[in-house]
Amino acid sequence: MKPTAPVPPRPRATSRLALLATVTALLAGALAWPAAQRAEAAPATFAHPGVTVSRGQLDFARQQVNAGVQPWKGAYDQMMSSKYASLTRTAKPRAVVECGSYSNPNNGCTDEREDAIAAYTQALAWYVTRDARYAKKAIELMDAWSATVRDHTNSNAPLQTGWAGSSWPRAAEIIKYTYDGGWAGSGRFATMLRTVYLPEVINGSNSNGNWELSMMEAAVGISVFLEDKTSYDKAMAKFRTRTAAYVYLSSDGALPKTVPSQNLDTTQKIVAYWQGQSTFVNGLTQETCRDLTHTGYGISAISHIAETSRIQGQDLYGTDVGERLRHALGLQAKYELGEAAPGWLCGGTLHRGLGPVTEVGHNALHNRLGHAMSNTERLTAQNRPAGSNNLFVAWETLTHGDNAR
């Protein structure tokens, strides 16, 4: 269940003079921020394909696969042997997808997520092989859902929409901008994203942080496909605030940052929200003490949004987003690799299962920016080729493994 936000305290009256001084100070501070620290603005012209993976990265992956070079060839073979690459796959769209807590009920939830991943898989297969059958299958899957789905309901609707809505635009971007066989239904697909998915995710969530991060990933990707600058800016601003509140840095102070709308205004509330953890270190996340699986969802969404932003011309990896991602990957990787948790961390007990989520961040921060990331590098190599988590992550050794394009 999503936590119920406390009722905010009634604001005190403020004198006009004090208010003016506060506004002046805030404006001065904002103008003093480095440009990279301000809320990111949409590009003047969107780059396509431009959701999580760029044309340059796709070209590099295709080149490596066709030359039989590892780990890309092994990653490609893994993808092509999966159920998502089957050319006999039949879409299972529903008008109303109903998803309750922990997938109970599960009326179309798994079908939707997996059809979206399949569309992305088929799009990648098309790009590597130039076999039009894969592009046509991706289109078939996307068209089936755009002709049918109208709503998402029950308690997990926002998260479900975020997960499926993260995969759909990845697939659509590749097909629309690289397949020369035409896609007559692309307009209807855009309408689906605009009317069914975007309204469900764009306003965010006050639940556990991975919810809002996944929702913002969907909102950013959808905004790129729709070339919707207003939604892009809104989603990116929420992303920056949530990322700062999801991953702790010592520069934040004694306590983690918070999302203002959640009214986490006491130490007790913050500690409770951080799963009872009261000692904060670089890279600790709001869900580390819940389990590393949910933490992995949040880390993955952060890396995907940062990657999309980079493709669109604004590199967040050099800001606090990159610093938080680097430390989050490093801390989680250390314990995922098997190191015992000390007593001060989650009472000495961690629930592992980070998932295939390290390739994008490792590639950006280690290969592009040169950060030493020994734990992350070791875990990434150990998990290659990275497959799919069957929710919204898929084939990132193929698309981002040592791919600094």
mmCIF file of C-alpha atoms in Angstrom:
data_model
loop_
_atom_site.group_PDB
_atom_site.id
_atom_site.type_symbol
_atom_site.label_atom_id
_atom_site.label_comp_id
_atom_site.label_asym_id
_atom_site.label_seq_id
_atom_site.Cartn_x
_atom_site.Cartn_y
_atom_site.Cartn_z
ATOM 1 C CA MET A 1 0.000 0.000 0.000
ATOM 2 C CA LYS A 2 1.122 3.553 -0.647
ATOM 3 C CA PRO A 3 1.766 5.531 2.547
ATOM 4 C CA THR A 4 -0.740 8.267 3.352
ATOM 5 C CA ALA A 5 0.960 11.640 3.351
ATOM 6 C CA PRO A 6 0.512 13.594 6.605
ATOM 7 C CA VAL A 7 -1.601 16.758 6.454
ATOM 8 C CA PRO A 8 0.793 19.676 5.929
ATOM 9 C CA PRO A 9 1.051 22.209 8.726
ATOM 10 C CA ARG A 10 -0.760 25.502 8.272
ATOM 11 C CA PRO A 11 1.692 28.138 7.051
ATOM 12 C CA ARG A 12 2.430 31.069 9.317
ATOM 13 C CA ALA A 13 1.844 34.586 8.199
ATOM 14 C CA THR A 14 4.938 36.207 6.772
ATOM 15 C CA SER A 15 5.617 39.923 6.538
ATOM 16 C CA ARG A 16 5.910 41.400 3.063
ATOM 17 C CA LEU A 17 9.416 42.587 3.838
ATOM 18 C CA ALA A 18 10.567 39.158 4.998
ATOM 19 C CA LEU A 19 8.916 37.521 2.019
ATOM 20 C CA LEU A 20 10.674 39.923 -0.359
ATOM 21 C CA ALA A 21 14.011 39.216 1.300
ATOM 22 C CA THR A 22 13.436 35.465 1.031
ATOM 23 C CA VAL A 23 12.488 35.651 -2.636
ATOM 24 C CA THR A 24 15.492 37.876 -3.387
ATOM 25 C CA ALA A 25 17.835 35.450 -1.662
ATOM 26 C CA LEU A 26 16.354 32.463 -3.462
ATOM 27 C CA LEU A 27 16.662 34.180 -6.820
ATOM 28 C CA ALA A 28 20.242 35.171 -6.114
ATOM 29 C CA GLY A 29 21.047 31.619 -5.094
ATOM 30 C CA ALA A 30 19.390 30.157 -8.154
ATOM 31 C CA LEU A 31 21.307 32.494 -10.452
ATOM 32 C CA ALA A 32 24.519 31.524 -8.706
ATOM 33 C CA TRP A 33 24.002 27.817 -9.323
ATOM 34 C CA PRO A 34 26.104 26.258 -12.073
ATOM 35 C CA ALA A 35 23.977 25.788 -15.173
ATOM 36 C CA ALA A 36 24.274 21.994 -14.886
ATOM 37 C CA GLN A 37 22.657 22.113 -11.451
ATOM 38 C CA ARG A 38 19.498 23.873 -12.567
ATOM 39 C CA ALA A 39 16.390 21.972 -13.610
ATOM 40 C CA GLU A 40 17.134 20.683 -17.080
ATOM 41 C CA ALA A 41 15.235 22.206 -19.976
ATOM 42 C CA ALA A 42 14.003 20.340 -23.015
ATOM 43 C CA PRO A 43 16.269 20.563 -26.057
ATOM 44 C CA ALA A 44 15.448 23.024 -28.814
ATOM 45 C CA THR A 45 15.236 20.034 -31.153
ATOM 46 C CA PHE A 46 14.768 16.487 -29.890
ATOM 47 C CA ALA A 47 17.264 13.837 -31.021
ATOM 48 C CA HIS A 48 15.847 10.595 -32.469
ATOM 49 C CA PRO A 49 16.117 7.758 -31.752
ATOM 50 C CA GLY A 50 16.702 9.256 -28.366
ATOM 51 C CA VAL A 51 15.183 7.258 -25.504
ATOM 52 C CA THR A 52 17.879 5.459 -23.464
ATOM 53 C CA VAL A 53 19.831 4.410 -26.560
ATOM 54 C CA SER A 54 21.109 6.609 -29.381
ATOM 55 C CA ARG A 55 21.689 5.905 -33.052
ATOM 56 C CA GLY A 56 25.441 5.952 -32.443
ATOM 57 C CA GLN A 57 25.122 3.326 -29.719
ATOM 58 C CA LEU A 58 22.874 1.212 -31.914
ATOM 59 C CA ASP A 59 25.364 1.434 -34.772
ATOM 60 C CA PHE A 60 28.223 0.380 -32.491
ATOM 61 C CA ALA A 61 26.258 -2.572 -31.093
ATOM 62 C CA ARG A 62 25.285 -3.676 -34.608
ATOM 63 C CA GLN A 63 28.876 -3.432 -35.786
ATOM 64 C CA GLN A 64 30.167 -5.492 -32.874
ATOM 65 C CA VAL A 65 27.495 -8.172 -33.219
ATOM 66 C CA ASN A 66 28.031 -8.534 -36.950
ATOM 67 C CA ALA A 67 31.768 -8.848 -36.359
ATOM 68 C CA GLY A 68 31.184 -11.536 -33.731
ATOM 69 C CA VAL A 69 32.871 -9.505 -30.968
ATOM 70 C CA GLN A 70 32.173 -10.259 -27.312
ATOM 71 C CA PRO A 71 30.358 -9.433 -25.100
ATOM 72 C CA TRP A 72 27.987 -7.967 -27.678
ATOM 73 C CA LYS A 73 27.578 -11.109 -29.763
ATOM 74 C CA GLY A 74 26.771 -13.164 -26.672
ATOM 75 C CA ALA A 75 24.340 -10.497 -25.496
ATOM 76 C CA TYR A 76 22.639 -10.477 -28.887
ATOM 77 C CA ASP A 77 22.380 -14.267 -28.945
ATOM 78 C CA GLN A 78 20.861 -14.182 -25.465
ATOM 79 C CA MET A 79 18.284 -11.650 -26.614
ATOM 80 C CA MET A 80 17.414 -13.568 -29.766
ATOM 81 C CA SER A 81 16.904 -16.811 -27.844
ATOM 82 C CA SER A 82 14.458 -15.147 -25.447
ATOM 83 C CA LYS A 83 10.691 -15.338 -25.716
ATOM 84 C CA TYR A 84 10.617 -11.637 -26.527
ATOM 85 C CA ALA A 85 12.329 -12.147 -29.899
ATOM 86 C CA SER A 86 9.866 -14.729 -31.192
ATOM 87 C CA LEU A 87 8.304 -13.811 -34.514
ATOM 88 C CA THR A 88 5.250 -15.901 -33.610
ATOM 89 C CA ARG A 89 4.454 -13.828 -30.530
ATOM 90 C CA THR A 90 0.827 -12.735 -30.301
ATOM 91 C CA ALA A 91 -0.030 -9.534 -28.446
ATOM 92 C CA LYS A 92 -2.465 -9.742 -25.530
ATOM 93 C CA PRO A 93 -3.882 -6.223 -25.229
ATOM 94 C CA ARG A 94 -6.645 -5.236 -22.807
ATOM 95 C CA ALA A 95 -8.841 -2.178 -22.685
ATOM 96 C CA VAL A 96 -8.352 -1.937 -18.912
ATOM 97 C CA VAL A 97 -5.186 -3.222 -17.259
ATOM 98 C CA GLU A 98 -5.864 -3.863 -13.567
ATOM 99 C CA CYS A 99 -2.855 -4.212 -11.280
ATOM 100 C CA GLY A 100 -3.137 -4.576 -7.534
ATOM 101 C CA SER A 101 -0.407 -4.589 -4.924
ATOM 102 C CA TYR A 102 2.141 -7.349 -5.586
ATOM 103 C CA SER A 103 0.265 -8.088 -8.843
ATOM 104 C CA ASN A 104 -2.920 -9.190 -7.117
ATOM 105 C CA PRO A 105 -5.012 -8.953 -9.170
ATOM 106 C CA ASN A 106 -2.935 -9.292 -12.322
ATOM 107 C CA ASN A 107 -5.338 -8.570 -15.155
ATOM 108 C CA GLY A 108 -3.124 -7.856 -18.114
ATOM 109 C CA CYS A 109 -0.183 -6.487 -16.088
ATOM 110 C CA THR A 110 2.401 -9.105 -17.063
ATOM 111 C CA ASP A 111 1.051 -9.222 -20.623
ATOM 112 C CA GLU A 112 1.409 -5.465 -21.054
ATOM 113 C CA ARG A 113 4.909 -5.215 -19.622
ATOM 114 C CA GLU A 114 6.151 -8.185 -21.606
ATOM 115 C CA ASP A 115 4.553 -7.080 -24.867
ATOM 116 C CA ALA A 116 6.266 -3.700 -24.404
ATOM 117 C CA ILE A 117 9.626 -5.379 -23.769
ATOM 118 C CA ALA A 118 8.979 -7.622 -26.782
ATOM 119 C CA ALA A 119 8.331 -4.596 -28.999
ATOM 120 C CA TYR A 120 11.663 -3.127 -27.873
ATOM 121 C CA THR A 121 13.403 -6.467 -28.391
ATOM 122 C CA GLN A 122 11.988 -6.784 -31.908
ATOM 123 C CA ALA A 123 13.059 -3.209 -32.661
ATOM 124 C CA LEU A 124 16.620 -3.989 -31.554
ATOM 125 C CA ALA A 125 16.574 -7.181 -33.628
ATOM 126 C CA TRP A 126 15.441 -5.144 -36.635
ATOM 127 C CA TYR A 127 18.251 -2.656 -36.164
ATOM 128 C CA VAL A 128 20.966 -5.297 -35.914
ATOM 129 C CA THR A 129 19.712 -7.610 -38.692
ATOM 130 C CA ARG A 130 17.811 -5.205 -40.976
ATOM 131 C CA ASP A 131 15.296 -8.030 -41.299
ATOM 132 C CA ALA A 132 11.964 -6.271 -41.816
ATOM 133 C CA ARG A 133 10.081 -9.109 -40.132
ATOM 134 C CA TYR A 134 11.268 -7.866 -36.760
ATOM 135 C CA ALA A 135 10.223 -4.283 -37.435
ATOM 136 C CA LYS A 136 6.810 -5.489 -38.565
ATOM 137 C CA LYS A 137 6.424 -7.587 -35.412
ATOM 138 C CA ALA A 138 7.313 -4.586 -33.238
ATOM 139 C CA ILE A 139 4.714 -2.552 -35.102
ATOM 140 C CA GLU A 140 2.151 -5.334 -34.740
ATOM 141 C CA LEU A 141 2.627 -5.380 -30.959
ATOM 142 C CA MET A 142 2.482 -1.599 -30.626
ATOM 143 C CA ASP A 143 -0.550 -1.322 -32.894
ATOM 144 C CA ALA A 144 -2.433 -4.018 -30.976
ATOM 145 C CA TRP A 145 -2.094 -2.113 -27.716
ATOM 146 C CA SER A 146 -2.725 1.343 -29.178
ATOM 147 C CA ALA A 147 -5.986 0.050 -30.671
ATOM 148 C CA THR A 148 -7.158 -1.381 -27.366
ATOM 149 C CA VAL A 149 -5.838 -0.025 -24.065
ATOM 150 C CA ARG A 150 -7.765 2.804 -22.458
ATOM 151 C CA ASP A 151 -6.937 2.763 -18.753
ATOM 152 C CA HIS A 152 -4.914 1.347 -15.867
ATOM 153 C CA THR A 153 -6.655 0.703 -12.555
ATOM 154 C CA ASN A 154 -6.138 -0.487 -8.973
ATOM 155 C CA SER A 155 -3.353 0.410 -6.540
ATOM 156 C CA ASN A 156 -0.359 -0.410 -8.728
ATOM 157 C CA ALA A 157 -1.660 1.448 -11.780
ATOM 158 C CA PRO A 158 0.944 4.259 -11.556
ATOM 159 C CA LEU A 159 3.865 1.849 -11.248
ATOM 160 C CA GLN A 160 2.540 -0.465 -13.968
ATOM 161 C CA THR A 161 2.076 2.475 -16.309
ATOM 162 C CA GLY A 162 5.606 3.619 -15.505
ATOM 163 C CA TRP A 163 7.129 0.245 -16.266
ATOM 164 C CA ALA A 164 5.280 -0.405 -19.523
ATOM 165 C CA GLY A 165 5.516 3.266 -20.443
ATOM 166 C CA SER A 166 9.304 3.093 -20.178
ATOM 167 C CA SER A 167 9.620 0.302 -22.757
ATOM 168 C CA TRP A 168 7.063 1.485 -25.327
ATOM 169 C CA PRO A 169 8.843 4.697 -26.387
ATOM 170 C CA ARG A 170 12.204 2.922 -26.651
ATOM 171 C CA ALA A 171 10.682 0.583 -29.210
ATOM 172 C CA ALA A 172 8.732 3.323 -30.965
ATOM 173 C CA GLU A 173 11.765 5.599 -31.317
ATOM 174 C CA ILE A 174 13.806 2.919 -33.093
ATOM 175 C CA ILE A 175 10.994 1.925 -35.429
ATOM 176 C CA LYS A 176 9.771 5.413 -36.301
ATOM 177 C CA TYR A 177 13.217 6.825 -36.981
ATOM 178 C CA THR A 178 15.131 3.898 -38.503
ATOM 179 C CA TYR A 179 12.630 1.613 -40.257
ATOM 180 C CA ASP A 180 11.973 2.715 -43.826
ATOM 181 C CA GLY A 181 8.990 0.425 -44.376
ATOM 182 C CA GLY A 182 6.528 2.872 -42.836
ATOM 183 C CA TRP A 183 4.356 2.752 -39.728
ATOM 184 C CA ALA A 184 0.821 3.843 -40.505
ATOM 185 C CA GLY A 185 -0.266 3.512 -36.876
ATOM 186 C CA SER A 186 2.409 5.732 -35.348
ATOM 187 C CA GLY A 187 -0.050 8.566 -34.814
ATOM 188 C CA ARG A 188 -2.481 6.352 -32.940
ATOM 189 C CA PHE A 189 0.397 5.014 -30.848
ATOM 190 C CA ALA A 190 1.387 8.579 -29.990
ATOM 191 C CA THR A 191 -2.199 9.281 -28.956
ATOM 192 C CA MET A 192 -2.121 6.234 -26.675
ATOM 193 C CA LEU A 193 1.031 7.489 -24.980
ATOM 194 C CA ARG A 194 -0.397 10.990 -24.648
ATOM 195 C CA THR A 195 -3.841 10.062 -23.329
ATOM 196 C CA VAL A 196 -3.446 6.716 -21.522
ATOM 197 C CA TYR A 197 0.109 6.701 -20.161
ATOM 198 C CA LEU A 198 1.338 10.258 -19.686
ATOM 199 C CA PRO A 199 -1.535 11.472 -17.453
ATOM 200 C CA GLU A 200 -0.985 8.493 -15.127
ATOM 201 C CA VAL A 201 2.714 9.187 -14.558
ATOM 202 C CA ILE A 202 3.429 12.884 -15.096
ATOM 203 C CA ASN A 203 2.335 14.085 -11.647
ATOM 204 C CA GLY A 204 4.542 11.605 -9.815
ATOM 205 C CA SER A 205 3.991 9.617 -6.649
ATOM 206 C CA ASN A 206 4.493 9.932 -2.904
ATOM 207 C CA SER A 207 5.110 6.195 -2.552
ATOM 208 C CA ASN A 208 8.529 4.542 -2.304
ATOM 209 C CA GLY A 209 11.046 6.348 -4.473
ATOM 210 C CA ASN A 210 11.392 3.695 -7.164
ATOM 211 C CA TRP A 211 7.754 4.355 -8.089
ATOM 212 C CA GLU A 212 8.291 7.988 -8.971
ATOM 213 C CA LEU A 213 11.642 7.340 -10.625
ATOM 214 C CA SER A 214 10.088 4.710 -12.924
ATOM 215 C CA MET A 215 7.136 6.993 -13.584
ATOM 216 C CA MET A 216 9.468 9.844 -14.521
ATOM 217 C CA GLU A 217 11.436 7.506 -16.783
ATOM 218 C CA ALA A 218 8.214 6.795 -18.657
ATOM 219 C CA ALA A 219 7.251 10.478 -18.699
ATOM 220 C CA VAL A 220 10.641 11.559 -20.063
ATOM 221 C CA GLY A 221 10.697 8.857 -22.746
ATOM 222 C CA ILE A 222 7.116 9.571 -23.790
ATOM 223 C CA SER A 223 7.876 13.306 -23.918
ATOM 224 C CA VAL A 224 10.787 12.664 -26.275
ATOM 225 C CA PHE A 225 8.636 10.580 -28.615
ATOM 226 C CA LEU A 226 5.834 13.169 -28.514
ATOM 227 C CA GLU A 227 8.334 16.047 -28.695
ATOM 228 C CA ASP A 228 6.463 17.525 -25.743
ATOM 229 C CA LYS A 229 8.785 20.077 -24.164
ATOM 230 C CA THR A 230 6.417 21.035 -21.360
ATOM 231 C CA SER A 231 6.025 17.475 -20.126
ATOM 232 C CA TYR A 232 9.753 16.838 -20.558
ATOM 233 C CA ASP A 233 10.598 19.802 -18.334
ATOM 234 C CA LYS A 234 8.039 18.828 -15.700
ATOM 235 C CA ALA A 235 9.214 15.215 -15.591
ATOM 236 C CA MET A 236 12.874 16.195 -15.469
ATOM 237 C CA ALA A 237 12.295 18.598 -12.584
ATOM 238 C CA LYS A 238 10.505 15.888 -10.594
ATOM 239 C CA PHE A 239 13.299 13.479 -11.452
ATOM 240 C CA ARG A 240 15.981 15.824 -10.106
ATOM 241 C CA THR A 241 14.100 16.316 -6.848
ATOM 242 C CA ARG A 242 13.358 12.610 -6.387
ATOM 243 C CA THR A 243 16.897 11.467 -7.231
ATOM 244 C CA ALA A 244 18.304 13.818 -4.586
ATOM 245 C CA ALA A 245 15.803 12.368 -2.106
ATOM 246 C CA TYR A 246 16.472 8.752 -3.114
ATOM 247 C CA VAL A 247 20.269 8.520 -2.933
ATOM 248 C CA TYR A 248 22.147 10.061 -0.017
ATOM 249 C CA LEU A 249 25.398 12.010 -0.327
ATOM 250 C CA SER A 250 27.328 13.259 2.676
ATOM 251 C CA SER A 251 27.066 16.756 1.211
ATOM 252 C CA ASP A 252 23.310 16.592 1.889
ATOM 253 C CA GLY A 253 23.991 17.063 5.606
ATOM 254 C CA ALA A 254 23.043 14.960 8.609
ATOM 255 C CA LEU A 255 19.814 13.764 7.008
ATOM 256 C CA PRO A 256 18.779 12.858 3.454
ATOM 257 C CA LYS A 257 17.010 15.379 1.288
ATOM 258 C CA THR A 258 13.245 15.000 1.015
ATOM 259 C CA VAL A 259 10.485 15.581 -1.498
ATOM 260 C CA PRO A 260 8.565 18.579 -0.112
ATOM 261 C CA SER A 261 5.117 17.169 -0.926
ATOM 262 C CA GLN A 262 5.749 14.186 1.363
ATOM 263 C CA ASN A 263 6.067 16.364 4.490
ATOM 264 C CA LEU A 264 8.904 14.311 5.932
ATOM 265 C CA ASP A 265 9.683 17.132 8.331
ATOM 266 C CA THR A 266 11.178 15.309 11.328
ATOM 267 C CA THR A 267 14.109 12.965 11.837
ATOM 268 C CA GLN A 268 11.699 10.271 13.003
ATOM 269 C CA LYS A 269 9.636 10.478 9.819
ATOM 270 C CA ILE A 270 12.712 10.419 7.592
ATOM 271 C CA VAL A 271 14.227 7.415 9.373
ATOM 272 C CA ALA A 272 10.929 5.546 9.108
ATOM 273 C CA TYR A 273 10.714 6.361 5.395
ATOM 274 C CA TRP A 274 14.264 5.069 4.956
ATOM 275 C CA GLN A 275 13.193 1.665 6.287
ATOM 276 C CA GLY A 276 14.417 2.396 9.827
ATOM 277 C CA GLN A 277 17.974 3.271 8.774
ATOM 278 C CA SER A 278 19.424 6.089 10.879
ATOM 279 C CA THR A 279 23.068 6.041 9.745
ATOM 280 C CA PHE A 280 23.553 7.629 6.337
ATOM 281 C CA VAL A 281 26.554 7.125 4.053
ATOM 282 C CA ASN A 282 27.348 7.947 0.433
ATOM 283 C CA GLY A 283 25.286 5.795 -1.934
ATOM 284 C CA LEU A 284 22.732 4.579 0.593
ATOM 285 C CA THR A 285 19.278 4.666 -0.976
ATOM 286 C CA GLN A 286 15.858 5.118 0.509
ATOM 287 C CA GLU A 287 15.152 1.429 -0.206
ATOM 288 C CA THR A 288 18.513 -0.241 0.493
ATOM 289 C CA CYS A 289 17.165 -1.624 3.754
ATOM 290 C CA ARG A 290 13.972 -2.761 2.068
ATOM 291 C CA ASP A 291 15.821 -4.923 -0.441
ATOM 292 C CA LEU A 292 18.316 -4.488 -3.253
ATOM 293 C CA THR A 293 15.763 -5.557 -5.858
ATOM 294 C CA HIS A 294 13.577 -2.476 -5.407
ATOM 295 C CA THR A 295 16.723 -0.401 -4.995
ATOM 296 C CA GLY A 296 17.808 -1.714 -8.397
ATOM 297 C CA TYR A 297 14.574 -0.463 -9.935
ATOM 298 C CA GLY A 298 15.334 3.032 -8.686
ATOM 299 C CA ILE A 299 18.985 2.944 -9.752
ATOM 300 C CA SER A 300 18.028 1.683 -13.200
ATOM 301 C CA ALA A 301 15.463 4.433 -13.743
ATOM 302 C CA ILE A 302 18.007 7.057 -12.674
ATOM 303 C CA SER A 303 20.537 5.744 -15.190
ATOM 304 C CA HIS A 304 17.952 5.529 -17.987
ATOM 305 C CA ILE A 305 16.791 9.117 -17.509
ATOM 306 C CA ALA A 306 20.356 10.385 -17.282
ATOM 307 C CA GLU A 307 21.168 8.532 -20.503
ATOM 308 C CA THR A 308 18.149 9.960 -22.304
ATOM 309 C CA SER A 309 19.059 13.451 -21.089
ATOM 310 C CA ARG A 310 22.609 12.998 -22.410
ATOM 311 C CA ILE A 311 21.302 11.944 -25.819
ATOM 312 C CA GLN A 312 19.076 15.022 -25.797
ATOM 313 C CA GLY A 313 22.082 17.268 -25.227
ATOM 314 C CA GLN A 314 22.261 17.828 -21.458
ATOM 315 C CA ASP A 315 24.648 15.527 -19.634
ATOM 316 C CA LEU A 316 23.470 14.936 -16.070
ATOM 317 C CA TYR A 317 26.291 12.540 -15.308
ATOM 318 C CA GLY A 318 28.492 15.514 -14.430
ATOM 319 C CA THR A 319 25.981 16.820 -11.887
ATOM 320 C CA ASP A 320 24.838 15.504 -8.526
ATOM 321 C CA VAL A 321 22.735 12.947 -10.443
ATOM 322 C CA GLY A 322 25.891 11.270 -11.691
ATOM 323 C CA GLU A 323 27.552 11.487 -8.294
ATOM 324 C CA ARG A 324 24.563 9.907 -6.587
ATOM 325 C CA LEU A 325 24.341 7.196 -9.237
ATOM 326 C CA ARG A 326 28.056 6.416 -8.947
ATOM 327 C CA HIS A 327 27.933 6.007 -5.182
ATOM 328 C CA ALA A 328 24.638 4.101 -5.272
ATOM 329 C CA LEU A 329 26.044 1.621 -7.756
ATOM 330 C CA GLY A 330 29.239 1.213 -5.778
ATOM 331 C CA LEU A 331 27.596 0.657 -2.405
ATOM 332 C CA GLN A 332 24.943 -1.719 -3.665
ATOM 333 C CA ALA A 333 27.436 -3.632 -5.831
ATOM 334 C CA LYS A 334 29.731 -4.223 -2.863
ATOM 335 C CA TYR A 335 27.030 -6.030 -0.936
ATOM 336 C CA GLU A 336 25.501 -7.706 -3.980
ATOM 337 C CA LEU A 337 28.927 -9.266 -4.544
ATOM 338 C CA GLY A 338 28.634 -10.907 -1.147
ATOM 339 C CA GLU A 339 30.296 -8.674 1.427
ATOM 340 C CA ALA A 340 28.586 -9.015 4.797
ATOM 341 C CA ALA A 341 26.567 -6.013 5.920
ATOM 342 C CA PRO A 342 27.890 -4.314 9.076
ATOM 343 C CA GLY A 343 25.567 -4.024 12.057
ATOM 344 C CA TRP A 344 24.846 -0.335 11.476
ATOM 345 C CA LEU A 345 23.512 -1.057 7.975
ATOM 346 C CA CYS A 346 19.962 -2.404 7.946
ATOM 347 C CA GLY A 347 20.606 -4.180 11.241
ATOM 348 C CA GLY A 348 23.274 -6.294 9.542
ATOM 349 C CA THR A 349 20.811 -7.977 7.186
ATOM 350 C CA LEU A 350 20.472 -7.175 3.498
ATOM 351 C CA HIS A 351 18.140 -8.781 0.982
ATOM 352 C CA ARG A 352 20.123 -9.117 -2.245
ATOM 353 C CA GLY A 353 18.939 -9.335 -5.840
ATOM 354 C CA LEU A 354 20.010 -6.061 -7.466
ATOM 355 C CA GLY A 355 19.182 -7.241 -10.975
ATOM 356 C CA PRO A 356 20.696 -6.462 -14.419
ATOM 357 C CA VAL A 357 20.911 -2.732 -13.759
ATOM 358 C CA THR A 358 24.581 -1.699 -13.767
ATOM 359 C CA GLU A 359 25.578 -1.502 -17.454
ATOM 360 C CA VAL A 360 24.214 1.954 -18.292
ATOM 361 C CA GLY A 361 25.631 3.730 -15.257
ATOM 362 C CA HIS A 362 28.947 1.878 -15.391
ATOM 363 C CA ASN A 363 29.395 2.728 -19.053
ATOM 364 C CA ALA A 364 28.639 6.407 -18.545
ATOM 365 C CA LEU A 365 30.581 6.972 -15.352
ATOM 366 C CA HIS A 366 33.533 4.626 -15.848
ATOM 367 C CA ASN A 367 34.024 4.433 -19.603
ATOM 368 C CA ARG A 368 33.037 7.986 -20.515
ATOM 369 C CA LEU A 369 34.051 9.936 -17.421
ATOM 370 C CA GLY A 370 36.875 7.764 -16.149
ATOM 371 C CA HIS A 371 35.685 7.144 -12.586
ATOM 372 C CA ALA A 372 37.225 4.129 -10.887
ATOM 373 C CA MET A 373 34.295 1.857 -10.014
ATOM 374 C CA SER A 374 35.894 -1.419 -9.007
ATOM 375 C CA ASN A 375 32.868 -3.007 -7.303
ATOM 376 C CA THR A 376 30.470 -1.936 -10.039
ATOM 377 C CA GLU A 377 32.888 -3.076 -12.732
ATOM 378 C CA ARG A 378 33.303 -6.469 -11.107
ATOM 379 C CA LEU A 379 29.563 -6.983 -10.710
ATOM 380 C CA THR A 380 28.887 -5.823 -14.258
ATOM 381 C CA ALA A 381 31.426 -8.267 -15.688
ATOM 382 C CA GLN A 382 30.095 -11.062 -13.490
ATOM 383 C CA ASN A 383 26.529 -10.543 -14.723
ATOM 384 C CA ARG A 384 27.265 -10.317 -18.444
ATOM 385 C CA PRO A 385 25.404 -10.640 -20.614
ATOM 386 C CA ALA A 386 22.767 -8.695 -18.707
ATOM 387 C CA GLY A 387 19.301 -9.902 -19.668
ATOM 388 C CA SER A 388 15.878 -8.581 -18.699
ATOM 389 C CA ASN A 389 14.155 -8.144 -15.349
ATOM 390 C CA ASN A 390 10.865 -8.723 -17.221
ATOM 391 C CA LEU A 391 9.576 -5.366 -15.971
ATOM 392 C CA PHE A 392 11.338 -2.522 -17.786
ATOM 393 C CA VAL A 393 15.034 -3.428 -18.086
ATOM 394 C CA ALA A 394 16.325 -5.366 -21.094
ATOM 395 C CA TRP A 395 19.523 -6.221 -22.985
ATOM 396 C CA GLU A 396 21.808 -3.513 -21.647
ATOM 397 C CA THR A 397 25.070 -5.368 -22.291
ATOM 398 C CA LEU A 398 24.075 -5.285 -25.958
ATOM 399 C CA THR A 399 23.120 -1.599 -26.008
ATOM 400 C CA HIS A 400 25.411 -0.043 -23.392
ATOM 401 C CA GLY A 401 28.171 -2.481 -22.459
ATOM 402 C CA ASP A 402 31.484 -0.637 -22.957
ATOM 403 C CA ASN A 403 29.695 1.507 -25.523
ATOM 404 C CA ALA A 404 30.871 5.076 -24.988
ATOM 405 C CA ARG A 405 29.187 6.392 -28.138
#
